[in-house]
Amino acid sequence: MGKDVFDKGFEIRKAVLGAEFVEKSFASADDFNRPMQELVTEYCWGAVWGRETLDRKTRSMLNLAMLASLNRPHELKMHVKGAIRNGVTKDEIREVLLQVAIYAGVPAGVDAFRNAREALQEIGA
């Protein structure tokens, strides 16, 4: 891909997850995990989030559903905060997680609600 895609991804990642979080991730990266940080930034955030067909709000809601379904609590909490930054309302987050409970299972929905609630409380939403 290249530096342009990486730079685009870095800016999108900071806009969605917060500049402080992303810059800290890079500052604390070492020889072992730096390649993963670079891959995620270029590939996920630049090449995919950087596409214009879906807006960031829609991408955020899709991520919430997938992360909740996959039971990835750390990533879910991060993306709940990002979803709020992208204009997703608490009511919309609730509806996404209710949908998860039906299609991915009630235990996944229960965990997702618990983690989302914690994330929302952390940002005062």
PDB file of N, CA and C in Angstrom, residues 1 10 19-20 30 33 39 48 56 58 62 66 77-78 80 84 89 113 121 124:
ATOM      1  N   MET A   1       0.849  -1.184   0.000  1.00  0.00           N
ATOM      2  CA  MET A   1       0.000   0.000   0.000  1.00  0.00           C
ATOM      3  C   MET A   1       0.889   1.240   0.000  1.00  0.00           C
ATOM      4  N   PHE A  10      -3.695   6.650   9.996  1.00  0.00           N
ATOM      5  CA  PHE A  10      -3.283   7.206  11.278  1.00  0.00           C
ATOM      6  C   PHE A  10      -4.219   8.338  11.690  1.00  0.00           C
ATOM      7  N   ALA A  19      -6.769  10.783  19.751  1.00  0.00           N
ATOM      8  CA  ALA A  19      -5.350  10.974  19.453  1.00  0.00           C
ATOM      9  C   ALA A  19      -4.459  10.473  20.584  1.00  0.00           C
ATOM     10  N   GLU A  20      -4.852  10.741  21.823  1.00  0.00           N
ATOM     11  CA  GLU A  20      -4.032  10.331  22.966  1.00  0.00           C
ATOM     12  C   GLU A  20      -3.845   8.815  22.998  1.00  0.00           C
ATOM     13  N   ASP A  30       7.048  -1.673  20.700  1.00  0.00           N
ATOM     14  CA  ASP A  30       8.444  -2.102  20.666  1.00  0.00           C
ATOM     15  C   ASP A  30       8.678  -2.910  19.392  1.00  0.00           C
ATOM     16  N   ASN A  33       5.792  -5.635  18.822  1.00  0.00           N
ATOM     17  CA  ASN A  33       4.410  -5.326  18.424  1.00  0.00           C
ATOM     18  C   ASN A  33       4.272  -4.134  17.478  1.00  0.00           C
ATOM     19  N   LEU A  39       0.464  -2.421  10.777  1.00  0.00           N
ATOM     20  CA  LEU A  39      -0.492  -3.167   9.946  1.00  0.00           C
ATOM     21  C   LEU A  39      -1.921  -2.690  10.187  1.00  0.00           C
ATOM     22  N   VAL A  48      -9.390   0.359   4.698  1.00  0.00           N
ATOM     23  CA  VAL A  48     -10.812   0.031   4.819  1.00  0.00           C
ATOM     24  C   VAL A  48     -11.613   1.198   5.384  1.00  0.00           C
ATOM     25  N   ARG A  56     -18.460   6.906   8.653  1.00  0.00           N
ATOM     26  CA  ARG A  56     -17.853   6.426   9.898  1.00  0.00           C
ATOM     27  C   ARG A  56     -18.898   5.964  10.911  1.00  0.00           C
ATOM     28  N   THR A  58     -21.753   4.469  10.291  1.00  0.00           N
ATOM     29  CA  THR A  58     -22.166   3.124   9.877  1.00  0.00           C
ATOM     30  C   THR A  58     -21.070   2.115  10.203  1.00  0.00           C
ATOM     31  N   LEU A  62     -21.331  -1.208  12.665  1.00  0.00           N
ATOM     32  CA  LEU A  62     -20.945  -2.551  12.214  1.00  0.00           C
ATOM     33  C   LEU A  62     -19.883  -3.144  13.136  1.00  0.00           C
ATOM     34  N   MET A  66     -20.019  -6.644  15.333  1.00  0.00           N
ATOM     35  CA  MET A  66     -19.056  -7.730  15.134  1.00  0.00           C
ATOM     36  C   MET A  66     -18.230  -7.996  16.379  1.00  0.00           C
ATOM     37  N   LYS A  77     -15.108  -1.957  23.981  1.00  0.00           N
ATOM     38  CA  LYS A  77     -15.117  -0.740  24.789  1.00  0.00           C
ATOM     39  C   LYS A  77     -14.467   0.422  24.037  1.00  0.00           C
ATOM     40  N   MET A  78     -13.363   0.143  23.368  1.00  0.00           N
ATOM     41  CA  MET A  78     -12.700   1.178  22.572  1.00  0.00           C
ATOM     42  C   MET A  78     -13.620   1.705  21.480  1.00  0.00           C
ATOM     43  N   VAL A  80     -16.931   1.497  21.341  1.00  0.00           N
ATOM     44  CA  VAL A  80     -18.101   2.213  21.863  1.00  0.00           C
ATOM     45  C   VAL A  80     -17.749   3.690  21.991  1.00  0.00           C
ATOM     46  N   ILE A  84     -19.366   6.882  19.720  1.00  0.00           N
ATOM     47  CA  ILE A  84     -19.902   8.155  20.218  1.00  0.00           C
ATOM     48  C   ILE A  84     -19.241   9.315  19.471  1.00  0.00           C
ATOM     49  N   THR A  89     -25.557   7.379  18.690  1.00  0.00           N
ATOM     50  CA  THR A  89     -26.176   7.735  19.965  1.00  0.00           C
ATOM     51  C   THR A  89     -26.203   6.525  20.900  1.00  0.00           C
ATOM     52  N   PHE A 113     -23.542  -5.478  26.585  1.00  0.00           N
ATOM     53  CA  PHE A 113     -24.194  -4.392  27.324  1.00  0.00           C
ATOM     54  C   PHE A 113     -23.347  -3.969  28.525  1.00  0.00           C
ATOM     55  N   GLN A 121     -19.756   5.053  30.670  1.00  0.00           N
ATOM     56  CA  GLN A 121     -19.509   5.704  31.944  1.00  0.00           C
ATOM     57  C   GLN A 121     -18.122   6.343  31.992  1.00  0.00           C
ATOM     58  N   GLY A 124     -18.345   9.561  30.331  1.00  0.00           N
ATOM     59  CA  GLY A 124     -19.401  10.433  30.823  1.00  0.00           C
ATOM     60  C   GLY A 124     -20.578  10.587  29.885  1.00  0.00           C
TER      61      GLY A 124
END
